[in-house]
Amino acid sequence: MKKTIFAVLCFFCLFTVFSQDEFASCRKIESVQQRIKELHYAPVELNADQRKEVIALYFNILDDGNYFLTTEELARVRQTAFEHGLCDAYKLSLEIYTHALDRYDSITADFFSKTVVLKKGELFVYNPAEDDHLRADNKSFAKQLQLNLKYDYLGAIYAKLEADSTLAKKITPELDKAVREKLAQKEKNYIQRKLRDKTALEKKLLEDFLNAVALRFDPHSGYFSLEQKADLEEELSGERMVFGIQYEENENFELVITGIMPGSAAWNSNEIQEGDVLVDVTDYKGKKHELSDKGAEFLSGILGNPAGNEATFTVRHKNGGISAVKLIRTKVENTENSFTGYLLSDDKHKIGYIALPSFYTDYEDDAQLGCANDVAKEILLLKKDSIQGLVLDLRNNGGGSLKEAIELSGLFIDEGPMSVYQRKDEKPSLLKDMNRGTVYNGPLIVMVNNRSASASEFFAGCMQDYKRALVVGDTTYGKGTAQGVYPLSYELNNEDFVKVTGAKFYHVSGRSNQEKGIAPDVLLEDIYSRLHYYLESEEKYHLENDSTAKKVLYKPYTGFQYDRQSEAGKKRMAESPELAELKRQAEILGKRMQDDISIPLDFDGFGAYSKSARIFWDEIYAKEKAEHPDMKVNNHSLTQKFMGFSEYEKKFHEDLKKELQSDVILHETFLIFKDLLTFEQNK
């Protein structure tokens, strides 16, 4: 009798914990909806139809590539959201996804257990832009997955053949067996890692679900855990707190050190080398984690905890020796956000060049200086080399801190408003740079493309309206909104955050670049110009373009005439074979990446396709580059002075100068600048 009572009590305890977990998840889903609705510039109610749209977004996040879930499963979860709400839909998705993982495991294990039969006429089909229509139904799912696995199998076969020239160019029984065994183990590890820790799996699914809820408001709202928030802030800062190791999984499913960051704790230890295998890691709480078969994502989860500034790594060296190395995170330069100035020149002209990768700042300390200050320092160094003009390259700059964009604008504009800032249900306000004076008053060209977004568009639009610079390149991405990161609650132990689109910004002329982007003064298309799915206007649930009625007084710049492009320059651009070829390749790439792509799944057909694809991409990338002996690229004087002390720095700069010297769009920008300077001298 006591055993029976004990069993009932234990069952009740488990049931209560499970119910509390479900309740906590449901409460978090509701909290994300309400918090974003409270703060969003254009909130939505998430009615029954919109809840179905949330589920479609969720499935795209959860099953990007359509490997696990079927159209019927999507319909079932959507209908649950429609009839019973998002919480019930989320709970159902846990059940369905767990079942889908088991199903995937069963199909892949069976597929790789016997010789793979390849048939002419079978195709692997995908779409780089939109693949919702390629999700299989219940009836065709197994066959569709087998086609996907055949694609992976053929890719592994050809990788083996290319790596070993002694192998016969065919699928032998030995090669077939070796590849199948390796892929079978890879797939098994992948699924087991997901299923091994139910708590981690449910946490990941909940985070994906919360992101889907946020994305239904607009494409730039989102959910962040404490670790994800720290990652975002680190990504957008000039420095990073790191242990300093880079790693990836090798073909034996071991985590191998692939790189060590200069100046980091790992670098300074001299005890960890590239090629070492990570055996285990002991975290800051003293808990040891075995890393065999765990994967890179598992280790990243351990090291990603912002509180964990100390860890001990056990590594196996190439010679078989074992070392335990204790490392403490150190602050190092974020190389993704680092830059330096260069000089573009010929016999008569010397132009400064700065490529700004992002509008980074220090999100933990407002008193710390960010990218605007770093750009100012580089400009001062370039001015010492007597530059006649400056190119600020914002191509591929996806934005960052609005504060830094305002301060960067202030480097070139003495005084006046920079933008109109509009929050929901509030009067529009003016954004101004509080620092009077400028760092640079000379001629300026701003380079942009369709990957220049947000803060980049803020700056380019500001320079355009003030007639302070010539904007060259392609129409920008089209993000004219501002986001803030807010705690989901104000409880002491809160570890959940939401990123919310809380405002729009307008340019001083009253226009907005939201949805439309900033059109350049001089159009220079690159090979990615026709990839329209990169644009804000193609994002689901983006905010629409409008303008502000607020009248802004500002004084356009009159020191240099940017609207006078010489007839010779126009003729040169129209007749340029390099620019014409870039445009042609852009059209080809745009069409290729918009349509469904079908890849043959027989041995010869796959090989022929792979070869043609490799040639295609080699040609595409080659058209971006050309020799330009009429444009020399050099470091400014200070970098030249100190570069000789470090072979690493010297090689870095030499490689980058070669890249810049062969850049077709940058070369044409240099020629445009020469035209402007010549016109100014002759007017």
XYZ file of C-alpha atoms in Angstrom:
683
model
C 0.000 0.000 0.000
C 2.845 2.391 0.849
C 4.515 1.659 -2.498
C 1.283 2.455 -4.303
C 0.834 5.759 -2.449
C 4.492 6.646 -3.099
C 4.075 5.892 -6.807
C 0.962 8.052 -7.024
C 2.712 10.887 -5.210
C 5.736 10.649 -7.515
C 3.492 10.642 -10.563
C 1.723 13.705 -9.214
C 5.099 15.443 -8.685
C 6.229 14.743 -12.242
C 2.882 15.818 -13.638
C 3.030 19.039 -11.619
C 6.563 19.887 -12.841
C 5.586 19.204 -16.445
C 2.474 21.362 -16.076
C 4.532 24.159 -14.531
C 6.975 24.012 -17.471
C 4.073 24.201 -19.899
C 2.538 27.034 -17.927
C 5.842 28.944 -17.906
C 6.193 28.535 -21.684
C 2.625 29.674 -22.304
C 3.094 32.653 -20.031
C 6.286 33.593 -21.889
C 4.509 33.364 -25.279
C 1.789 35.666 -23.987
C 4.342 38.029 -22.427
C 6.267 38.383 -25.700
C 3.053 39.242 -27.548
C 2.009 41.821 -24.984
C 5.461 43.379 -24.540
C 5.990 43.854 -28.270
C 2.435 45.103 -28.744
C 3.031 47.659 -25.980
C 6.271 48.998 -27.509
C 5.879 48.477 -31.267
C 5.548 51.352 -33.723
C 2.687 49.612 -35.572
C 1.375 46.825 -33.305
C -0.927 44.050 -34.504
C -3.488 42.112 -32.496
C -2.484 38.605 -33.648
C -6.004 37.464 -34.425
C -6.817 33.916 -35.527
C -5.579 34.354 -39.109
C -2.405 36.086 -37.975
C -1.719 33.291 -35.503
C -1.670 30.909 -38.478
C 0.916 33.192 -40.072
C 3.014 32.960 -36.911
C 3.062 29.165 -37.310
C 4.206 29.445 -40.933
C 7.106 31.631 -39.772
C 7.843 29.170 -36.973
C 8.061 26.198 -39.340
C 10.419 28.142 -41.603
C 12.734 28.726 -38.639
C 12.332 25.249 -37.186
C 12.724 23.352 -40.451
C 14.694 25.538 -42.822
C 15.279 23.269 -45.805
C 12.133 21.138 -45.311
C 13.975 18.104 -43.970
C 11.701 17.166 -41.055
C 8.112 18.390 -41.235
C 5.263 17.830 -43.696
C 2.534 20.066 -45.096
C -0.092 18.171 -43.087
C 1.853 18.755 -39.865
C 2.104 22.447 -40.696
C -1.647 22.565 -41.396
C -2.416 20.776 -38.132
C -0.402 23.201 -35.998
C -1.779 26.205 -37.915
C -5.335 25.029 -37.362
C -4.654 24.560 -33.653
C -3.332 28.124 -33.490
C -6.431 29.330 -35.335
C -8.904 27.504 -33.097
C -7.186 27.311 -29.704
C -4.367 29.867 -29.655
C -0.593 29.972 -29.826
C 0.078 28.149 -26.564
C -1.749 24.984 -27.652
C -0.086 25.240 -31.064
C 3.344 25.397 -29.446
C 2.633 22.350 -27.236
C 1.437 20.399 -30.267
C 4.588 21.379 -32.184
C 6.763 19.807 -29.466
C 4.989 16.494 -29.920
C 5.102 16.693 -33.725
C 8.747 17.751 -33.906
C 9.923 15.002 -31.541
C 8.041 12.480 -33.673
C 9.571 14.031 -36.813
C 13.087 13.576 -35.434
C 12.391 9.893 -34.732
C 10.952 9.494 -38.226
C 13.981 11.186 -39.773
C 16.316 8.956 -37.746
C 14.494 5.823 -38.899
C 14.452 6.781 -42.593
C 18.104 7.845 -42.697
C 19.286 4.759 -40.823
C 17.404 2.512 -43.240
C 18.597 4.476 -46.276
C 22.294 4.241 -45.415
C 22.074 0.596 -44.301
C 22.153 -0.636 -47.891
C 23.801 0.269 -51.179
C 22.456 3.532 -52.568
C 20.671 3.060 -55.917
C 21.049 6.058 -58.216
C 18.594 6.583 -61.059
C 18.675 8.912 -64.045
C 15.781 11.323 -63.956
C 15.740 11.740 -60.190
C 16.309 15.342 -59.084
C 17.144 17.268 -55.948
C 15.160 20.524 -56.117
C 15.654 23.650 -54.018
C 14.977 27.364 -54.250
C 17.463 29.872 -52.776
C 14.818 32.583 -52.366
C 11.642 30.835 -51.213
C 11.195 27.123 -50.567
C 7.813 26.933 -48.808
C 6.277 25.345 -51.899
C 8.816 22.492 -51.740
C 7.667 21.093 -48.385
C 6.529 17.469 -48.880
C 3.207 15.998 -47.793
C 2.874 12.834 -45.690
C 2.647 10.597 -48.737
C 5.750 11.900 -50.489
C 7.861 12.766 -47.436
C 9.970 9.582 -47.289
C 10.748 9.746 -51.017
C 11.588 13.462 -50.791
C 13.920 12.853 -47.851
C 15.636 10.025 -49.725
C 16.293 12.419 -52.623
C 17.827 14.867 -50.159
C 19.999 12.086 -48.729
C 21.108 11.053 -52.221
C 22.227 14.635 -52.768
C 24.300 14.497 -49.549
C 25.632 11.074 -50.553
C 26.782 12.219 -54.012
C 28.350 15.333 -52.525
C 30.364 13.147 -50.124
C 31.324 10.742 -52.934
C 32.711 13.521 -55.127
C 34.498 15.106 -52.154
C 36.299 11.795 -51.565
C 37.198 11.418 -55.238
C 38.552 14.967 -55.462
C 40.573 14.562 -52.249
C 42.248 11.333 -53.415
C 43.469 11.314 -57.034
C 44.383 7.608 -56.798
C 40.721 6.567 -56.574
C 38.920 5.429 -59.716
C 36.380 8.017 -60.876
C 33.425 5.816 -60.081
C 31.486 4.490 -57.114
C 33.130 1.275 -56.018
C 31.557 -0.984 -53.361
C 34.314 0.041 -50.944
C 33.734 3.773 -51.544
C 29.972 3.351 -51.289
C 30.283 1.530 -47.955
C 32.751 4.040 -46.484
C 30.605 7.047 -47.418
C 27.365 5.437 -46.219
C 28.867 4.545 -42.855
C 30.250 8.041 -42.361
C 26.973 9.743 -43.313
C 24.918 7.304 -41.235
C 27.008 8.129 -38.173
C 26.801 11.847 -38.923
C 22.995 11.755 -39.166
C 22.679 9.588 -36.058
C 24.855 11.984 -34.065
C 22.816 14.934 -35.332
C 19.497 13.456 -34.207
C 20.805 12.007 -30.945
C 22.239 15.381 -29.959
C 18.788 16.881 -30.373
C 16.979 14.103 -28.526
C 19.571 13.547 -25.803
C 18.586 16.615 -23.804
C 14.824 17.163 -23.841
C 15.127 20.356 -21.782
C 17.568 21.893 -24.268
C 15.398 20.825 -27.210
C 12.278 22.388 -25.702
C 14.241 25.556 -24.891
C 15.393 25.813 -28.509
C 11.879 25.243 -29.872
C 10.424 27.815 -27.503
C 13.038 30.388 -28.568
C 12.195 29.710 -32.217
C 8.494 30.042 -31.447
C 8.972 33.335 -29.604
C 10.988 34.664 -32.544
C 8.186 33.679 -34.907
C 5.712 35.614 -32.739
C 7.981 38.677 -32.886
C 8.574 38.378 -36.637
C 4.840 38.578 -37.285
C 5.006 42.195 -36.087
C 7.833 43.032 -38.519
C 11.057 41.409 -39.819
C 13.343 43.204 -37.348
C 11.622 42.438 -34.050
C 12.771 39.362 -32.165
C 13.288 37.482 -28.929
C 16.646 37.112 -27.123
C 17.777 34.954 -24.266
C 20.415 36.464 -21.994
C 23.154 34.670 -23.978
C 21.740 35.824 -27.329
C 21.511 39.412 -26.112
C 25.171 39.275 -25.064
C 26.098 37.859 -28.486
C 24.237 40.684 -30.262
C 25.916 43.381 -28.206
C 29.312 41.775 -28.761
C 28.697 41.542 -32.497
C 27.940 45.276 -32.656
C 30.851 46.381 -30.477
C 34.438 47.257 -31.282
C 35.772 44.716 -28.797
C 34.863 41.194 -27.713
C 35.318 39.127 -24.542
C 36.655 35.789 -25.775
C 38.696 32.742 -24.830
C 40.160 33.031 -28.316
C 39.621 29.580 -29.844
C 37.847 28.783 -33.084
C 36.723 25.226 -33.655
C 34.744 22.959 -35.938
C 33.810 19.316 -36.157
C 36.073 17.036 -38.219
C 35.031 13.919 -40.130
C 35.596 11.831 -36.994
C 33.033 13.986 -35.130
C 35.717 15.535 -32.934
C 35.965 19.244 -32.164
C 39.235 20.519 -33.606
C 40.896 23.904 -33.027
C 40.907 25.681 -36.408
C 42.119 29.109 -35.338
C 43.420 31.155 -32.410
C 42.681 34.868 -32.124
C 45.791 37.049 -31.784
C 46.012 38.719 -28.374
C 43.497 36.346 -26.758
C 43.967 34.148 -23.686
C 44.430 31.078 -25.885
C 47.035 32.921 -27.971
C 48.958 34.078 -24.920
C 48.880 30.652 -23.249
C 51.095 29.068 -25.933
C 49.570 25.745 -24.871
C 46.817 25.423 -27.482
C 47.642 24.971 -31.153
C 45.675 24.697 -34.360
C 44.871 21.044 -34.984
C 44.456 20.188 -31.291
C 41.346 18.143 -30.445
C 39.087 19.368 -27.645
C 38.429 16.466 -25.278
C 36.405 18.147 -22.523
C 35.748 21.527 -20.947
C 35.174 22.431 -17.304
C 32.905 25.461 -16.995
C 33.052 28.323 -14.488
C 30.908 26.350 -12.032
C 33.433 23.481 -12.021
C 31.239 21.125 -14.049
C 33.100 18.967 -16.574
C 31.511 18.383 -19.995
C 32.743 15.563 -22.221
C 32.849 16.769 -25.837
C 32.999 13.470 -27.724
C 30.156 13.400 -30.290
C 28.577 16.524 -28.737
C 29.159 18.938 -31.628
C 30.143 22.588 -31.933
C 26.706 23.875 -30.945
C 26.939 22.107 -27.600
C 30.299 23.707 -26.781
C 29.128 27.135 -27.966
C 26.203 26.858 -25.575
C 28.577 26.283 -22.650
C 31.022 29.029 -23.606
C 28.239 31.460 -24.535
C 27.123 32.023 -20.958
C 28.007 35.682 -20.230
C 28.755 34.830 -16.596
C 31.328 32.200 -17.535
C 34.584 34.128 -17.827
C 36.718 31.153 -16.821
C 37.015 27.634 -18.282
C 39.515 24.784 -18.373
C 40.013 23.027 -21.707
C 41.459 19.553 -22.033
C 43.099 19.182 -25.443
C 44.795 16.323 -27.269
C 47.774 17.513 -29.281
C 48.833 16.160 -32.661
C 51.609 14.183 -30.966
C 49.053 12.453 -28.707
C 49.909 14.422 -25.580
C 47.125 15.685 -23.315
C 47.038 19.142 -21.685
C 44.568 20.880 -19.392
C 44.634 24.620 -20.068
C 42.836 27.143 -17.875
C 41.757 30.250 -19.759
C 40.147 33.508 -18.635
C 38.234 35.566 -21.164
C 40.067 38.648 -22.346
C 38.901 41.673 -24.283
C 40.254 41.720 -27.838
C 39.537 43.805 -30.902
C 36.483 42.622 -32.823
C 38.209 41.992 -36.151
C 34.862 41.994 -37.968
C 34.470 45.655 -36.985
C 38.073 46.775 -37.407
C 39.199 49.007 -40.262
C 41.948 51.364 -41.319
C 42.359 54.107 -43.875
C 44.023 53.729 -47.269
C 45.165 56.027 -50.058
C 43.896 55.689 -53.643
C 46.158 57.577 -56.022
C 47.601 58.200 -59.451
C 50.185 60.747 -60.565
C 47.873 63.721 -59.909
C 45.284 62.642 -57.352
C 45.299 61.297 -53.816
C 41.983 60.154 -52.339
C 41.443 58.817 -48.818
C 39.474 55.586 -48.454
C 37.734 54.126 -45.389
C 35.510 51.021 -45.437
C 33.269 50.974 -42.359
C 31.982 47.420 -41.709
C 29.257 48.342 -39.178
C 28.070 51.136 -36.901
C 29.504 49.503 -33.797
C 29.451 50.958 -30.297
C 29.869 49.910 -26.669
C 26.408 48.914 -25.464
C 27.558 48.412 -21.880
C 29.132 51.844 -21.424
C 27.637 54.921 -23.099
C 30.758 56.885 -22.200
C 32.911 54.659 -24.427
C 33.576 55.860 -27.974
C 32.451 53.864 -31.014
C 32.892 53.818 -34.768
C 32.340 57.563 -35.319
C 35.352 58.378 -33.144
C 37.443 55.706 -34.899
C 36.514 57.126 -38.324
C 37.442 60.628 -37.108
C 40.902 59.401 -36.060
C 41.478 57.743 -39.442
C 40.385 60.903 -41.283
C 42.894 62.976 -39.319
C 45.645 60.516 -40.265
C 44.611 60.612 -43.924
C 44.556 64.423 -43.896
C 48.206 64.364 -42.843
C 48.882 62.715 -46.210
C 47.227 65.685 -47.997
C 44.205 63.894 -49.451
C 42.120 65.774 -52.025
C 38.949 63.852 -51.258
C 37.509 61.030 -49.172
C 35.603 57.846 -50.037
C 33.539 56.339 -47.219
C 32.576 52.795 -48.220
C 29.348 51.533 -46.610
C 28.827 48.603 -48.947
C 27.645 45.508 -47.054
C 27.276 47.603 -43.889
C 24.039 46.371 -42.327
C 23.851 49.151 -39.744
C 24.137 49.158 -35.969
C 23.940 52.046 -33.530
C 21.761 55.023 -34.491
C 23.755 57.140 -32.041
C 26.942 56.385 -33.987
C 25.199 57.228 -37.286
C 24.257 60.650 -35.890
C 27.782 61.285 -34.640
C 29.328 60.109 -37.917
C 27.083 62.525 -39.824
C 28.295 65.274 -37.496
C 31.882 64.721 -38.647
C 30.895 66.205 -42.009
C 28.076 68.644 -41.104
C 28.806 71.609 -38.840
C 25.340 72.051 -37.366
C 21.712 71.274 -37.989
C 19.230 68.418 -37.577
C 20.222 64.990 -38.861
C 16.844 63.264 -38.881
C 13.229 63.251 -37.741
C 12.504 60.514 -35.201
C 8.939 59.240 -34.822
C 7.613 56.953 -32.103
C 4.080 55.592 -31.905
C 1.567 58.149 -30.635
C 4.244 60.757 -29.984
C 5.140 64.013 -31.669
C 8.093 63.735 -34.066
C 11.410 64.918 -32.654
C 14.644 66.072 -34.248
C 17.873 64.130 -33.905
C 20.929 66.380 -33.785
C 24.656 65.996 -33.320
C 25.450 67.876 -30.131
C 29.080 68.483 -31.158
C 29.653 71.650 -33.188
C 32.315 71.702 -35.874
C 33.499 69.154 -38.420
C 36.430 66.813 -38.853
C 36.423 66.911 -42.645
C 35.140 69.636 -44.988
C 36.511 68.353 -48.298
C 34.869 66.454 -51.173
C 33.160 63.216 -50.097
C 31.791 60.153 -51.885
C 29.692 57.559 -50.044
C 29.572 54.056 -51.520
C 26.477 51.878 -50.926
C 24.842 48.724 -52.279
C 21.696 46.711 -51.649
C 23.249 45.253 -48.489
C 23.742 48.727 -46.966
C 20.980 49.058 -44.396
C 19.556 51.015 -41.473
C 22.296 53.249 -39.984
C 24.101 53.174 -43.355
C 20.943 54.482 -45.015
C 20.511 57.074 -42.261
C 23.995 58.424 -42.989
C 23.787 58.227 -46.804
C 20.375 59.932 -46.831
C 21.622 62.663 -44.521
C 24.657 63.345 -46.728
C 22.402 63.345 -49.798
C 19.839 65.793 -48.386
C 22.525 68.173 -47.189
C 24.270 67.844 -50.579
C 27.346 67.017 -48.546
C 28.399 63.965 -50.553
C 27.878 62.121 -53.804
C 26.246 58.745 -53.158
C 27.337 56.054 -55.626
C 26.450 52.377 -55.964
C 23.093 50.610 -55.850
C 19.766 51.343 -54.170
C 20.092 50.402 -50.519
C 18.223 47.734 -48.542
C 15.292 49.841 -47.345
C 15.261 49.727 -43.530
C 14.113 53.037 -42.075
C 13.173 51.812 -38.615
C 14.900 51.766 -35.241
C 14.892 48.949 -32.702
C 15.450 48.788 -28.971
C 16.153 45.792 -26.724
C 13.943 45.594 -23.634
C 13.611 43.128 -20.738
C 10.580 40.898 -21.029
C 9.867 41.664 -17.386
C 11.421 43.730 -14.629
C 11.789 40.820 -12.238
C 15.170 40.553 -10.561
C 16.118 37.282 -12.289
C 14.838 38.196 -15.749
C 16.843 36.492 -18.505
C 14.498 37.176 -21.439
C 14.525 40.147 -23.782
C 12.670 41.412 -26.825
C 14.009 43.500 -29.670
C 11.186 45.769 -30.803
C 10.774 48.108 -33.760
C 9.717 51.158 -31.779
C 10.292 54.038 -34.172
C 10.787 55.211 -37.727
C 13.356 57.755 -38.818
C 12.860 60.235 -41.622
C 15.421 62.288 -43.470
C 15.472 66.068 -43.116
C 13.790 66.412 -46.520
C 10.783 64.562 -45.063
C 11.299 61.332 -47.015
C 11.748 57.850 -45.593
C 14.005 55.120 -46.940
C 11.759 52.455 -45.363
C 10.858 49.816 -47.971
C 12.296 51.903 -50.852
C 15.910 52.417 -49.836
C 18.226 55.288 -50.774
C 18.615 55.699 -54.526
C 22.236 56.587 -55.404
C 23.196 59.743 -57.287
C 25.296 57.581 -59.610
C 24.161 54.004 -60.239
C 26.906 51.375 -60.117
C 25.459 47.850 -60.050
C 27.403 44.917 -58.647
C 26.781 41.220 -59.272
C 24.267 40.984 -56.414
C 22.114 43.900 -57.551
C 19.301 41.696 -58.889
C 18.995 39.504 -55.787
C 15.773 41.182 -54.757
C 15.011 38.765 -51.931
C 17.729 40.541 -49.948
C 15.617 43.727 -49.840
C 13.305 44.975 -47.098
C 10.464 45.221 -49.619
C 10.617 41.432 -50.047
C 10.503 40.691 -46.321
C 7.194 39.479 -44.920
C 5.275 41.948 -42.741
C 7.638 44.875 -43.312
C 6.390 48.378 -42.524
C 5.279 50.467 -45.495
C 6.944 53.604 -46.793
C 5.543 56.999 -45.878
C 6.821 60.514 -45.203
C 6.696 62.960 -42.325
C 4.704 66.167 -42.391
C 7.144 67.845 -40.014
C 8.972 70.700 -41.714
C 12.682 70.828 -40.986
C 14.938 73.813 -41.471
C 18.387 72.854 -42.679
C 21.059 74.466 -44.798
C 22.457 72.365 -47.669
C 26.206 72.390 -48.218
C 27.495 74.730 -50.946
C 31.225 74.085 -50.788
C 31.369 71.533 -53.619
C 29.174 70.820 -56.641
C 28.301 67.115 -56.583
C 25.598 67.259 -59.238
C 27.990 67.940 -62.106
C 29.134 64.710 -63.669
C 31.169 65.326 -66.819
C 29.938 64.130 -70.176
C 33.242 62.304 -70.552
C 32.556 60.460 -67.309
C 29.048 59.462 -68.389
C 30.425 58.259 -71.727
C 33.166 56.261 -69.978
C 30.661 54.511 -67.737
C 28.300 53.753 -70.605
C 31.117 52.219 -72.644
C 32.920 50.430 -69.787
C 33.200 46.701 -70.591
C 33.799 45.962 -66.885
C 30.571 47.655 -65.764
C 28.608 46.126 -68.653
C 29.845 42.666 -67.691
C 28.936 43.224 -64.033
C 25.415 44.178 -65.084
C 25.140 41.117 -67.323
C 26.345 38.798 -64.563
C 23.930 40.435 -62.118
C 21.028 39.628 -64.436
C 22.186 36.014 -64.818
C 22.677 35.557 -61.081
C 19.357 37.204 -60.265
C 17.465 34.824 -62.524
C 19.385 31.761 -61.337
C 18.746 32.492 -57.658
C 15.043 33.198 -58.142
C 13.954 30.013 -59.906
C 13.867 26.445 -58.590
C 17.216 24.720 -59.108
C 17.150 21.050 -60.114
C 20.261 18.888 -59.605
C 20.542 15.432 -61.234
C 20.966 12.562 -58.777
C 22.811 10.103 -60.995
C 26.615 9.876 -60.782
C 27.475 11.456 -64.144
C 24.682 14.043 -64.021
C 25.636 15.202 -60.529
C 29.296 15.496 -61.537
C 28.431 17.496 -64.660
C 26.188 19.824 -62.676
C 28.823 20.316 -59.950
C 31.446 21.177 -62.544
C 29.164 23.664 -64.331
C 28.156 25.246 -61.013
C 31.802 25.642 -59.999
C 32.610 27.290 -63.344
C 29.554 29.543 -63.011
C 30.519 30.808 -59.558
C 34.183 31.204 -60.480
C 33.137 33.387 -63.415
C 30.716 35.376 -61.275
C 33.337 36.154 -58.641
C 36.002 36.850 -61.270
C 33.897 39.597 -62.859
C 34.042 41.581 -59.600
C 37.808 41.860 -59.964
C 40.174 43.244 -62.596
C 43.647 44.733 -62.763
C 43.668 48.548 -62.428
C 47.226 49.832 -62.789
C 45.918 53.419 -62.980
C 44.785 53.248 -59.318
C 47.475 52.648 -56.709
C 46.429 51.567 -53.197
C 48.673 52.313 -50.218
C 48.490 52.571 -46.456
C 48.595 55.992 -44.892
C 51.902 57.101 -43.410
C 51.321 56.005 -39.812
C 50.360 52.449 -40.772
C 53.395 52.244 -43.072
C 55.590 53.337 -40.175
C 54.468 50.563 -37.819
C 53.498 47.814 -40.248
C 57.006 46.388 -40.426
C 56.945 45.293 -36.785
C 54.421 42.507 -37.421
C 54.465 40.001 -40.263
C 50.821 39.232 -39.510
C 49.854 42.920 -39.918
C 51.991 43.277 -43.032
C 50.391 40.310 -44.763
C 46.905 41.462 -43.720
C 47.404 44.872 -45.319
C 49.063 43.519 -48.457
C 46.179 41.109 -49.058
C 43.579 43.812 -48.482
C 45.340 46.276 -50.791
C 45.253 43.682 -53.569
C 41.521 43.241 -52.981
C 40.910 46.978 -53.164
C 43.107 47.467 -56.212
C 41.131 44.873 -58.174
C 37.667 46.084 -57.058
C 35.792 47.140 -60.219
C 33.216 49.319 -58.414
C 35.864 51.033 -56.270
C 37.958 51.732 -59.368
C 35.016 53.397 -61.119
C 34.341 55.414 -57.950
C 37.951 56.606 -58.052
C 37.482 57.699 -61.679
C 34.237 59.505 -60.776
C 36.093 61.333 -58.006
C 38.769 62.389 -60.495
C 36.019 63.734 -62.778
C 34.566 65.787 -59.915
C 37.936 67.191 -58.928
C 38.767 68.076 -62.527
C 35.406 69.800 -62.993
C 35.881 71.758 -59.761
C 39.322 72.926 -60.859
C 38.089 74.023 -64.297
C 34.800 75.711 -63.360
